[in-house]
PDB file of N, CA and C in Angstrom:
ATOM      1  N   MET A   1      74.437  59.035 -57.633  1.00  0.00           N
ATOM      2  CA  MET A   1      74.333  57.857 -57.288  1.00  0.00           C
ATOM      3  C   MET A   1      74.150  57.247 -55.931  1.00  0.00           C
ATOM      4  N   SER A   2      73.309  56.247 -55.708  1.00  0.00           N
ATOM      5  CA  SER A   2      72.911  55.985 -54.641  1.00  0.00           C
ATOM      6  C   SER A   2      72.964  54.376 -54.318  1.00  0.00           C
ATOM      7  N   HIS A   3      72.803  54.204 -53.039  1.00  0.00           N
ATOM      8  CA  HIS A   3      72.752  52.867 -52.538  1.00  0.00           C
ATOM      9  C   HIS A   3      71.610  52.282 -52.041  1.00  0.00           C
ATOM     10  N   LEU A   4      71.229  51.117 -52.007  1.00  0.00           N
ATOM     11  CA  LEU A   4      69.760  50.575 -51.795  1.00  0.00           C
ATOM     12  C   LEU A   4      69.956  49.515 -50.566  1.00  0.00           C
ATOM     13  N   THR A   5      69.106  49.508 -49.626  1.00  0.00           N
ATOM     14  CA  THR A   5      68.661  48.358 -48.676  1.00  0.00           C
ATOM     15  C   THR A   5      67.244  48.332 -48.584  1.00  0.00           C
ATOM     16  N   THR A   6      66.872  47.360 -47.887  1.00  0.00           N
ATOM     17  CA  THR A   6      65.364  46.714 -47.593  1.00  0.00           C
ATOM     18  C   THR A   6      65.287  45.948 -46.427  1.00  0.00           C
ATOM     19  N   HIS A   7      64.375  46.038 -45.806  1.00  0.00           N
ATOM     20  CA  HIS A   7      64.145  45.084 -44.572  1.00  0.00           C
ATOM     21  C   HIS A   7      62.830  44.705 -44.562  1.00  0.00           C
ATOM     22  N   ILE A   8      62.414  43.386 -44.115  1.00  0.00           N
ATOM     23  CA  ILE A   8      60.938  42.963 -44.001  1.00  0.00           C
ATOM     24  C   ILE A   8      60.771  42.442 -42.698  1.00  0.00           C
ATOM     25  N   LEU A   9      59.862  43.097 -42.078  1.00  0.00           N
ATOM     26  CA  LEU A   9      59.181  42.710 -40.884  1.00  0.00           C
ATOM     27  C   LEU A   9      58.073  41.692 -41.121  1.00  0.00           C
ATOM     28  N   ASP A  10      57.777  40.599 -40.581  1.00  0.00           N
ATOM     29  CA  ASP A  10      56.290  39.908 -40.682  1.00  0.00           C
ATOM     30  C   ASP A  10      55.609  40.546 -39.309  1.00  0.00           C
ATOM     31  N   GLY A  11      54.631  41.294 -39.484  1.00  0.00           N
ATOM     32  CA  GLY A  11      53.977  41.736 -38.673  1.00  0.00           C
ATOM     33  C   GLY A  11      52.972  40.796 -37.826  1.00  0.00           C
ATOM     34  N   ALA A  12      52.668  39.823 -38.583  1.00  0.00           N
ATOM     35  CA  ALA A  12      51.915  38.667 -38.046  1.00  0.00           C
ATOM     36  C   ALA A  12      52.668  37.920 -36.854  1.00  0.00           C
ATOM     37  N   THR A  13      53.693  37.701 -36.962  1.00  0.00           N
ATOM     38  CA  THR A  13      54.829  36.992 -36.241  1.00  0.00           C
ATOM     39  C   THR A  13      55.868  37.926 -35.348  1.00  0.00           C
ATOM     40  N   GLY A  14      55.916  38.969 -35.816  1.00  0.00           N
ATOM     41  CA  GLY A  14      56.756  39.940 -35.049  1.00  0.00           C
ATOM     42  C   GLY A  14      57.977  39.563 -35.355  1.00  0.00           C
ATOM     43  N   SER A  15      58.598  39.047 -36.430  1.00  0.00           N
ATOM     44  CA  SER A  15      59.833  38.688 -36.444  1.00  0.00           C
ATOM     45  C   SER A  15      60.483  38.924 -37.961  1.00  0.00           C
ATOM     46  N   PRO A  16      61.553  39.003 -38.346  1.00  0.00           N
ATOM     47  CA  PRO A  16      62.219  39.394 -39.744  1.00  0.00           C
ATOM     48  C   PRO A  16      61.520  38.435 -40.601  1.00  0.00           C
ATOM     49  N   ALA A  17      61.144  38.724 -41.663  1.00  0.00           N
ATOM     50  CA  ALA A  17      60.805  37.837 -42.940  1.00  0.00           C
ATOM     51  C   ALA A  17      62.204  37.417 -43.739  1.00  0.00           C
ATOM     52  N   ALA A  18      62.553  36.037 -43.464  1.00  0.00           N
ATOM     53  CA  ALA A  18      63.884  35.696 -44.159  1.00  0.00           C
ATOM     54  C   ALA A  18      63.518  34.918 -45.268  1.00  0.00           C
ATOM     55  N   ASP A  19      64.490  34.927 -46.201  1.00  0.00           N
ATOM     56  CA  ASP A  19      64.350  33.955 -47.241  1.00  0.00           C
ATOM     57  C   ASP A  19      63.345  34.535 -48.238  1.00  0.00           C
ATOM     58  N   VAL A  20      63.040  35.783 -48.312  1.00  0.00           N
ATOM     59  CA  VAL A  20      62.003  36.573 -49.368  1.00  0.00           C
ATOM     60  C   VAL A  20      62.812  37.003 -50.700  1.00  0.00           C
ATOM     61  N   GLU A  21      62.242  36.497 -51.720  1.00  0.00           N
ATOM     62  CA  GLU A  21      62.973  36.703 -52.928  1.00  0.00           C
ATOM     63  C   GLU A  21      62.615  38.317 -53.237  1.00  0.00           C
ATOM     64  N   VAL A  22      63.352  39.064 -53.736  1.00  0.00           N
ATOM     65  CA  VAL A  22      63.354  40.461 -53.905  1.00  0.00           C
ATOM     66  C   VAL A  22      64.129  40.901 -55.279  1.00  0.00           C
ATOM     67  N   ALA A  23      63.386  41.387 -55.972  1.00  0.00           N
ATOM     68  CA  ALA A  23      63.745  42.012 -57.307  1.00  0.00           C
ATOM     69  C   ALA A  23      63.771  43.366 -57.358  1.00  0.00           C
ATOM     70  N   LEU A  24      64.879  44.112 -57.845  1.00  0.00           N
ATOM     71  CA  LEU A  24      64.912  45.525 -58.184  1.00  0.00           C
ATOM     72  C   LEU A  24      64.760  45.661 -59.571  1.00  0.00           C
ATOM     73  N   ARG A  25      63.456  46.381 -60.060  1.00  0.00           N
ATOM     74  CA  ARG A  25      63.456  46.839 -61.436  1.00  0.00           C
ATOM     75  C   ARG A  25      63.432  48.390 -61.783  1.00  0.00           C
ATOM     76  N   ASP A  26      63.755  48.241 -62.943  1.00  0.00           N
ATOM     77  CA  ASP A  26      64.005  49.737 -63.529  1.00  0.00           C
ATOM     78  C   ASP A  26      62.812  50.296 -63.902  1.00  0.00           C
ATOM     79  N   ALA A  27      62.689  51.584 -64.444  1.00  0.00           N
ATOM     80  CA  ALA A  27      61.179  52.041 -64.862  1.00  0.00           C
ATOM     81  C   ALA A  27      60.893  51.363 -66.056  1.00  0.00           C
ATOM     82  N   GLU A  28      61.547  50.601 -66.984  1.00  0.00           N
ATOM     83  CA  GLU A  28      60.890  49.735 -67.859  1.00  0.00           C
ATOM     84  C   GLU A  28      60.577  48.274 -67.465  1.00  0.00           C
ATOM     85  N   GLY A  29      60.945  48.064 -66.036  1.00  0.00           N
ATOM     86  CA  GLY A  29      60.514  46.846 -65.505  1.00  0.00           C
ATOM     87  C   GLY A  29      61.526  45.661 -65.813  1.00  0.00           C
ATOM     88  N   VAL A  30      62.732  45.947 -66.369  1.00  0.00           N
ATOM     89  CA  VAL A  30      63.822  45.218 -66.357  1.00  0.00           C
ATOM     90  C   VAL A  30      64.539  44.994 -64.970  1.00  0.00           C
ATOM     91  N   VAL A  31      64.755  43.631 -64.682  1.00  0.00           N
ATOM     92  CA  VAL A  31      65.309  43.231 -63.375  1.00  0.00           C
ATOM     93  C   VAL A  31      66.871  44.031 -63.227  1.00  0.00           C
ATOM     94  N   VAL A  32      67.115  44.891 -62.556  1.00  0.00           N
ATOM     95  CA  VAL A  32      68.590  45.318 -62.300  1.00  0.00           C
ATOM     96  C   VAL A  32      69.296  44.524 -61.260  1.00  0.00           C
ATOM     97  N   ALA A  33      68.683  43.763 -60.500  1.00  0.00           N
ATOM     98  CA  ALA A  33      69.365  43.092 -59.287  1.00  0.00           C
ATOM     99  C   ALA A  33      68.188  42.321 -58.680  1.00  0.00           C
ATOM    100  N   SER A  34      68.757  41.191 -58.070  1.00  0.00           N
ATOM    101  CA  SER A  34      67.773  40.294 -57.297  1.00  0.00           C
ATOM    102  C   SER A  34      68.443  39.651 -56.102  1.00  0.00           C
ATOM    103  N   GLY A  35      67.814  39.335 -55.342  1.00  0.00           N
ATOM    104  CA  GLY A  35      68.388  38.737 -54.056  1.00  0.00           C
ATOM    105  C   GLY A  35      67.417  38.155 -53.010  1.00  0.00           C
ATOM    106  N   ARG A  36      67.737  37.289 -51.897  1.00  0.00           N
ATOM    107  CA  ARG A  36      66.899  36.970 -51.067  1.00  0.00           C
ATOM    108  C   ARG A  36      67.308  37.664 -49.737  1.00  0.00           C
ATOM    109  N   THR A  37      66.217  37.757 -48.882  1.00  0.00           N
ATOM    110  CA  THR A  37      66.636  38.438 -47.415  1.00  0.00           C
ATOM    111  C   THR A  37      67.193  37.430 -46.450  1.00  0.00           C
ATOM    112  N   GLY A  38      67.879  38.078 -45.765  1.00  0.00           N
ATOM    113  CA  GLY A  38      68.844  37.164 -44.781  1.00  0.00           C
ATOM    114  C   GLY A  38      67.797  36.583 -43.484  1.00  0.00           C
ATOM    115  N   THR A  39      68.362  35.938 -42.767  1.00  0.00           N
ATOM    116  CA  THR A  39      67.851  35.695 -41.301  1.00  0.00           C
ATOM    117  C   THR A  39      67.181  36.737 -40.649  1.00  0.00           C
ATOM    118  N   ASP A  40      68.000  37.801 -40.806  1.00  0.00           N
ATOM    119  CA  ASP A  40      67.321  39.409 -40.214  1.00  0.00           C
ATOM    120  C   ASP A  40      66.373  40.071 -41.005  1.00  0.00           C
ATOM    121  N   GLY A  41      66.112  39.247 -42.070  1.00  0.00           N
ATOM    122  CA  GLY A  41      65.123  40.197 -42.975  1.00  0.00           C
ATOM    123  C   GLY A  41      65.793  41.193 -43.829  1.00  0.00           C
ATOM    124  N   ARG A  42      66.868  41.429 -43.834  1.00  0.00           N
ATOM    125  CA  ARG A  42      67.589  42.659 -44.308  1.00  0.00           C
ATOM    126  C   ARG A  42      68.298  42.032 -45.725  1.00  0.00           C
ATOM    127  N   LEU A  43      68.288  42.939 -46.725  1.00  0.00           N
ATOM    128  CA  LEU A  43      69.054  42.695 -48.131  1.00  0.00           C
ATOM    129  C   LEU A  43      69.652  43.963 -48.413  1.00  0.00           C
ATOM    130  N   ALA A  44      70.780  44.033 -49.215  1.00  0.00           N
ATOM    131  CA  ALA A  44      71.338  45.202 -49.665  1.00  0.00           C
ATOM    132  C   ALA A  44      71.257  44.840 -51.105  1.00  0.00           C
ATOM    133  N   LEU A  45      70.791  45.417 -51.866  1.00  0.00           N
ATOM    134  CA  LEU A  45      70.354  45.142 -53.221  1.00  0.00           C
ATOM    135  C   LEU A  45      70.801  46.223 -54.171  1.00  0.00           C
ATOM    136  N   GLY A  46      71.084  45.597 -55.442  1.00  0.00           N
ATOM    137  CA  GLY A  46      71.366  46.491 -56.604  1.00  0.00           C
ATOM    138  C   GLY A  46      72.819  46.686 -56.812  1.00  0.00           C
ATOM    139  N   PRO A  47      73.298  47.473 -57.847  1.00  0.00           N
ATOM    140  CA  PRO A  47      74.833  47.799 -57.983  1.00  0.00           C
ATOM    141  C   PRO A  47      75.048  48.766 -56.938  1.00  0.00           C
ATOM    142  N   ASP A  48      76.448  48.956 -56.421  1.00  0.00           N
ATOM    143  CA  ASP A  48      76.838  49.741 -55.629  1.00  0.00           C
ATOM    144  C   ASP A  48      76.237  51.084 -55.737  1.00  0.00           C
ATOM    145  N   ALA A  49      75.880  51.410 -56.827  1.00  0.00           N
ATOM    146  CA  ALA A  49      75.492  52.890 -57.020  1.00  0.00           C
ATOM    147  C   ALA A  49      74.291  52.908 -57.907  1.00  0.00           C
ATOM    148  N   LEU A  50      73.288  53.565 -57.529  1.00  0.00           N
ATOM    149  CA  LEU A  50      71.901  53.692 -58.508  1.00  0.00           C
ATOM    150  C   LEU A  50      72.063  54.898 -59.185  1.00  0.00           C
ATOM    151  N   GLU A  51      71.711  54.989 -60.453  1.00  0.00           N
ATOM    152  CA  GLU A  51      71.542  56.241 -61.336  1.00  0.00           C
ATOM    153  C   GLU A  51      70.104  56.806 -60.672  1.00  0.00           C
ATOM    154  N   ALA A  52      70.193  58.199 -60.999  1.00  0.00           N
ATOM    155  CA  ALA A  52      68.774  58.717 -60.748  1.00  0.00           C
ATOM    156  C   ALA A  52      67.572  58.170 -61.551  1.00  0.00           C
ATOM    157  N   GLY A  53      66.469  58.043 -61.110  1.00  0.00           N
ATOM    158  CA  GLY A  53      65.645  57.581 -61.776  1.00  0.00           C
ATOM    159  C   GLY A  53      64.412  56.843 -60.976  1.00  0.00           C
ATOM    160  N   VAL A  54      63.522  56.239 -61.744  1.00  0.00           N
ATOM    161  CA  VAL A  54      62.180  55.362 -61.012  1.00  0.00           C
ATOM    162  C   VAL A  54      62.458  54.008 -61.136  1.00  0.00           C
ATOM    163  N   TYR A  55      62.476  53.485 -59.777  1.00  0.00           N
ATOM    164  CA  TYR A  55      62.753  52.072 -59.603  1.00  0.00           C
ATOM    165  C   TYR A  55      61.540  51.204 -58.899  1.00  0.00           C
ATOM    166  N   ALA A  56      61.243  49.983 -58.900  1.00  0.00           N
ATOM    167  CA  ALA A  56      60.689  49.358 -58.014  1.00  0.00           C
ATOM    168  C   ALA A  56      61.038  48.069 -57.476  1.00  0.00           C
ATOM    169  N   LEU A  57      60.760  47.960 -55.981  1.00  0.00           N
ATOM    170  CA  LEU A  57      61.216  46.715 -55.145  1.00  0.00           C
ATOM    171  C   LEU A  57      59.963  45.828 -55.382  1.00  0.00           C
ATOM    172  N   GLU A  58      60.248  44.588 -55.903  1.00  0.00           N
ATOM    173  CA  GLU A  58      59.294  43.502 -55.707  1.00  0.00           C
ATOM    174  C   GLU A  58      59.342  42.278 -55.096  1.00  0.00           C
ATOM    175  N   PHE A  59      58.409  41.986 -53.951  1.00  0.00           N
ATOM    176  CA  PHE A  59      58.788  41.157 -53.121  1.00  0.00           C
ATOM    177  C   PHE A  59      57.985  39.963 -53.332  1.00  0.00           C
ATOM    178  N   GLN A  60      58.164  38.677 -53.319  1.00  0.00           N
ATOM    179  CA  GLN A  60      57.646  37.777 -53.553  1.00  0.00           C
ATOM    180  C   GLN A  60      57.051  37.098 -52.225  1.00  0.00           C
ATOM    181  N   THR A  61      55.959  37.844 -51.865  1.00  0.00           N
ATOM    182  CA  THR A  61      55.404  37.470 -50.589  1.00  0.00           C
ATOM    183  C   THR A  61      54.507  36.227 -50.463  1.00  0.00           C
ATOM    184  N   GLY A  62      53.928  36.051 -51.724  1.00  0.00           N
ATOM    185  CA  GLY A  62      53.287  34.747 -51.632  1.00  0.00           C
ATOM    186  C   GLY A  62      53.898  33.453 -51.519  1.00  0.00           C
ATOM    187  N   ALA A  63      55.071  33.410 -52.049  1.00  0.00           N
ATOM    188  CA  ALA A  63      56.020  32.213 -51.943  1.00  0.00           C
ATOM    189  C   ALA A  63      56.548  32.106 -50.322  1.00  0.00           C
ATOM    190  N   TYR A  64      56.730  33.370 -49.910  1.00  0.00           N
ATOM    191  CA  TYR A  64      57.104  33.288 -48.510  1.00  0.00           C
ATOM    192  C   TYR A  64      56.080  33.002 -47.530  1.00  0.00           C
ATOM    193  N   PHE A  65      54.813  33.398 -47.789  1.00  0.00           N
ATOM    194  CA  PHE A  65      53.577  32.737 -47.054  1.00  0.00           C
ATOM    195  C   PHE A  65      53.265  31.236 -46.979  1.00  0.00           C
ATOM    196  N   ALA A  66      53.200  30.931 -48.442  1.00  0.00           N
ATOM    197  CA  ALA A  66      52.995  29.592 -48.826  1.00  0.00           C
ATOM    198  C   ALA A  66      54.002  28.623 -48.108  1.00  0.00           C
ATOM    199  N   ALA A  67      55.261  28.888 -47.990  1.00  0.00           N
ATOM    200  CA  ALA A  67      56.207  28.182 -47.596  1.00  0.00           C
ATOM    201  C   ALA A  67      56.146  28.054 -45.514  1.00  0.00           C
ATOM    202  N   ARG A  68      55.175  28.883 -45.551  1.00  0.00           N
ATOM    203  CA  ARG A  68      54.869  28.725 -44.201  1.00  0.00           C
ATOM    204  C   ARG A  68      53.509  28.236 -43.793  1.00  0.00           C
ATOM    205  N   GLY A  69      52.736  28.029 -44.936  1.00  0.00           N
ATOM    206  CA  GLY A  69      51.483  27.154 -44.803  1.00  0.00           C
ATOM    207  C   GLY A  69      50.362  28.335 -44.571  1.00  0.00           C
ATOM    208  N   THR A  70      50.563  29.696 -44.848  1.00  0.00           N
ATOM    209  CA  THR A  70      49.666  30.742 -44.632  1.00  0.00           C
ATOM    210  C   THR A  70      49.247  31.177 -45.724  1.00  0.00           C
ATOM    211  N   ALA A  71      47.809  31.339 -45.847  1.00  0.00           N
ATOM    212  CA  ALA A  71      47.160  31.970 -47.005  1.00  0.00           C
ATOM    213  C   ALA A  71      47.584  33.528 -46.789  1.00  0.00           C
ATOM    214  N   THR A  72      47.570  34.145 -48.020  1.00  0.00           N
ATOM    215  CA  THR A  72      47.806  35.500 -48.201  1.00  0.00           C
ATOM    216  C   THR A  72      46.816  36.124 -49.487  1.00  0.00           C
ATOM    217  N   PHE A  73      46.824  37.407 -49.264  1.00  0.00           N
ATOM    218  CA  PHE A  73      45.963  38.093 -50.470  1.00  0.00           C
ATOM    219  C   PHE A  73      47.048  38.386 -51.424  1.00  0.00           C
ATOM    220  N   TYR A  74      48.215  38.610 -51.308  1.00  0.00           N
ATOM    221  CA  TYR A  74      49.070  39.452 -52.233  1.00  0.00           C
ATOM    222  C   TYR A  74      50.096  38.319 -52.694  1.00  0.00           C
ATOM    223  N   PRO A  75      50.054  37.897 -53.787  1.00  0.00           N
ATOM    224  CA  PRO A  75      51.077  37.127 -54.258  1.00  0.00           C
ATOM    225  C   PRO A  75      52.451  37.786 -54.514  1.00  0.00           C
ATOM    226  N   PHE A  76      52.673  39.200 -54.696  1.00  0.00           N
ATOM    227  CA  PHE A  76      53.787  39.835 -54.599  1.00  0.00           C
ATOM    228  C   PHE A  76      53.335  41.113 -54.151  1.00  0.00           C
ATOM    229  N   VAL A  77      54.193  41.828 -53.718  1.00  0.00           N
ATOM    230  CA  VAL A  77      54.286  43.352 -53.473  1.00  0.00           C
ATOM    231  C   VAL A  77      55.203  44.143 -54.249  1.00  0.00           C
ATOM    232  N   SER A  78      54.719  45.196 -54.950  1.00  0.00           N
ATOM    233  CA  SER A  78      55.528  46.040 -55.515  1.00  0.00           C
ATOM    234  C   SER A  78      55.581  47.460 -55.160  1.00  0.00           C
ATOM    235  N   ILE A  79      56.891  47.911 -54.777  1.00  0.00           N
ATOM    236  CA  ILE A  79      56.944  49.338 -54.119  1.00  0.00           C
ATOM    237  C   ILE A  79      57.850  50.112 -55.178  1.00  0.00           C
ATOM    238  N   PRO A  80      57.235  51.090 -55.784  1.00  0.00           N
ATOM    239  CA  PRO A  80      58.079  52.012 -56.784  1.00  0.00           C
ATOM    240  C   PRO A  80      58.530  53.148 -55.916  1.00  0.00           C
ATOM    241  N   PHE A  81      59.521  53.721 -56.262  1.00  0.00           N
ATOM    242  CA  PHE A  81      59.869  54.826 -55.672  1.00  0.00           C
ATOM    243  C   PHE A  81      60.952  55.540 -56.437  1.00  0.00           C
ATOM    244  N   THR A  82      61.350  56.901 -56.233  1.00  0.00           N
ATOM    245  CA  THR A  82      62.105  57.642 -57.096  1.00  0.00           C
ATOM    246  C   THR A  82      63.683  57.697 -56.398  1.00  0.00           C
ATOM    247  N   VAL A  83      64.624  57.470 -57.205  1.00  0.00           N
ATOM    248  CA  VAL A  83      66.088  57.612 -56.598  1.00  0.00           C
ATOM    249  C   VAL A  83      66.563  59.084 -57.174  1.00  0.00           C
ATOM    250  N   ALA A  84      67.066  60.159 -56.316  1.00  0.00           N
ATOM    251  CA  ALA A  84      67.208  61.340 -56.614  1.00  0.00           C
ATOM    252  C   ALA A  84      68.725  61.366 -56.252  1.00  0.00           C
ATOM    253  N   ASP A  85      69.080  62.224 -55.445  1.00  0.00           N
ATOM    254  CA  ASP A  85      70.560  62.462 -55.054  1.00  0.00           C
ATOM    255  C   ASP A  85      71.111  61.946 -53.685  1.00  0.00           C
ATOM    256  N   ALA A  86      70.165  61.427 -52.959  1.00  0.00           N
ATOM    257  CA  ALA A  86      70.582  60.647 -51.822  1.00  0.00           C
ATOM    258  C   ALA A  86      71.667  59.955 -51.921  1.00  0.00           C
ATOM    259  N   PRO A  87      72.569  59.715 -51.044  1.00  0.00           N
ATOM    260  CA  PRO A  87      73.734  58.646 -51.167  1.00  0.00           C
ATOM    261  C   PRO A  87      73.025  56.994 -50.656  1.00  0.00           C
ATOM    262  N   HIS A  88      71.977  57.237 -50.137  1.00  0.00           N
ATOM    263  CA  HIS A  88      71.379  55.695 -49.506  1.00  0.00           C
ATOM    264  C   HIS A  88      69.808  56.034 -49.332  1.00  0.00           C
ATOM    265  N   TYR A  89      69.489  54.873 -49.840  1.00  0.00           N
ATOM    266  CA  TYR A  89      67.912  54.600 -49.926  1.00  0.00           C
ATOM    267  C   TYR A  89      67.657  53.339 -49.368  1.00  0.00           C
ATOM    268  N   HIS A  90      66.592  53.323 -48.072  1.00  0.00           N
ATOM    269  CA  HIS A  90      66.188  52.458 -47.304  1.00  0.00           C
ATOM    270  C   HIS A  90      64.757  52.203 -47.633  1.00  0.00           C
ATOM    271  N   VAL A  91      64.290  51.139 -48.103  1.00  0.00           N
ATOM    272  CA  VAL A  91      62.944  51.071 -48.283  1.00  0.00           C
ATOM    273  C   VAL A  91      62.324  49.622 -47.566  1.00  0.00           C
ATOM    274  N   PRO A  92      61.817  49.829 -46.301  1.00  0.00           N
ATOM    275  CA  PRO A  92      61.213  48.639 -45.507  1.00  0.00           C
ATOM    276  C   PRO A  92      59.962  48.246 -46.133  1.00  0.00           C
ATOM    277  N   LEU A  93      59.490  46.993 -45.295  1.00  0.00           N
ATOM    278  CA  LEU A  93      58.266  46.718 -45.873  1.00  0.00           C
ATOM    279  C   LEU A  93      57.952  45.818 -44.288  1.00  0.00           C
ATOM    280  N   LEU A  94      56.761  46.413 -43.993  1.00  0.00           N
ATOM    281  CA  LEU A  94      55.896  45.553 -42.899  1.00  0.00           C
ATOM    282  C   LEU A  94      54.844  44.776 -43.396  1.00  0.00           C
ATOM    283  N   LEU A  95      55.032  43.507 -43.254  1.00  0.00           N
ATOM    284  CA  LEU A  95      54.168  42.684 -43.896  1.00  0.00           C
ATOM    285  C   LEU A  95      53.332  42.002 -43.127  1.00  0.00           C
ATOM    286  N   SER A  96      51.870  41.607 -43.701  1.00  0.00           N
ATOM    287  CA  SER A  96      51.202  40.454 -42.866  1.00  0.00           C
ATOM    288  C   SER A  96      50.475  39.923 -43.987  1.00  0.00           C
ATOM    289  N   PRO A  97      49.595  38.613 -43.687  1.00  0.00           N
ATOM    290  CA  PRO A  97      49.061  37.863 -44.886  1.00  0.00           C
ATOM    291  C   PRO A  97      48.067  38.866 -45.603  1.00  0.00           C
ATOM    292  N   PHE A  98      47.341  39.859 -45.185  1.00  0.00           N
ATOM    293  CA  PHE A  98      46.514  40.819 -45.677  1.00  0.00           C
ATOM    294  C   PHE A  98      46.602  42.153 -45.667  1.00  0.00           C
ATOM    295  N   ALA A  99      47.733  42.627 -45.390  1.00  0.00           N
ATOM    296  CA  ALA A  99      48.128  44.061 -45.482  1.00  0.00           C
ATOM    297  C   ALA A  99      49.641  44.181 -45.329  1.00  0.00           C
ATOM    298  N   TYR A 100      50.146  45.261 -45.798  1.00  0.00           N
ATOM    299  CA  TYR A 100      51.456  45.844 -46.021  1.00  0.00           C
ATOM    300  C   TYR A 100      51.424  47.202 -45.731  1.00  0.00           C
ATOM    301  N   SER A 101      52.501  47.776 -45.288  1.00  0.00           N
ATOM    302  CA  SER A 101      52.976  49.303 -45.332  1.00  0.00           C
ATOM    303  C   SER A 101      54.277  49.307 -45.499  1.00  0.00           C
ATOM    304  N   THR A 102      54.586  50.417 -45.993  1.00  0.00           N
ATOM    305  CA  THR A 102      56.210  50.833 -46.365  1.00  0.00           C
ATOM    306  C   THR A 102      56.403  52.344 -45.911  1.00  0.00           C
ATOM    307  N   TYR A 103      57.556  52.987 -45.953  1.00  0.00           N
ATOM    308  CA  TYR A 103      57.760  54.058 -45.743  1.00  0.00           C
ATOM    309  C   TYR A 103      59.167  54.273 -46.225  1.00  0.00           C
ATOM    310  N   ARG A 104      59.801  55.561 -46.450  1.00  0.00           N
ATOM    311  CA  ARG A 104      61.292  55.811 -46.683  1.00  0.00           C
ATOM    312  C   ARG A 104      62.129  55.674 -45.400  1.00  0.00           C
ATOM    313  N   GLY A 105      62.898  54.867 -45.327  1.00  0.00           N
ATOM    314  CA  GLY A 105      63.803  54.720 -44.184  1.00  0.00           C
ATOM    315  C   GLY A 105      64.868  55.249 -44.122  1.00  0.00           C
ATOM    316  N   SER A 106      65.772  55.215 -43.205  1.00  0.00           N
ATOM    317  CA  SER A 106      67.238  55.824 -43.175  1.00  0.00           C
ATOM    318  C   SER A 106      68.121  55.014 -42.887  1.00  0.00           C
TER     319      SER A 106
END
């Protein structure tokens, strides 16, 4: 069983992306948990422990940029990942209006 966190950095402004709606979906697309990033762009999400399997984090990036009056190419970003046996997973998102990247954090 594993714990999950995420962090979003707005690469265009160099600051955390606050108040972004994020959903955690299971392999069937069912929302397991949801929340919004804090002022530091961070969010602990999901149950205290995730069972092994495939999940996806879905970030509502279109609404985030619209609230700032910024056009964007991505209405949302979905990042699929596999939970195995690590006690903690951190899935960060580096975001700009026309690009994004991610990696397995620690």
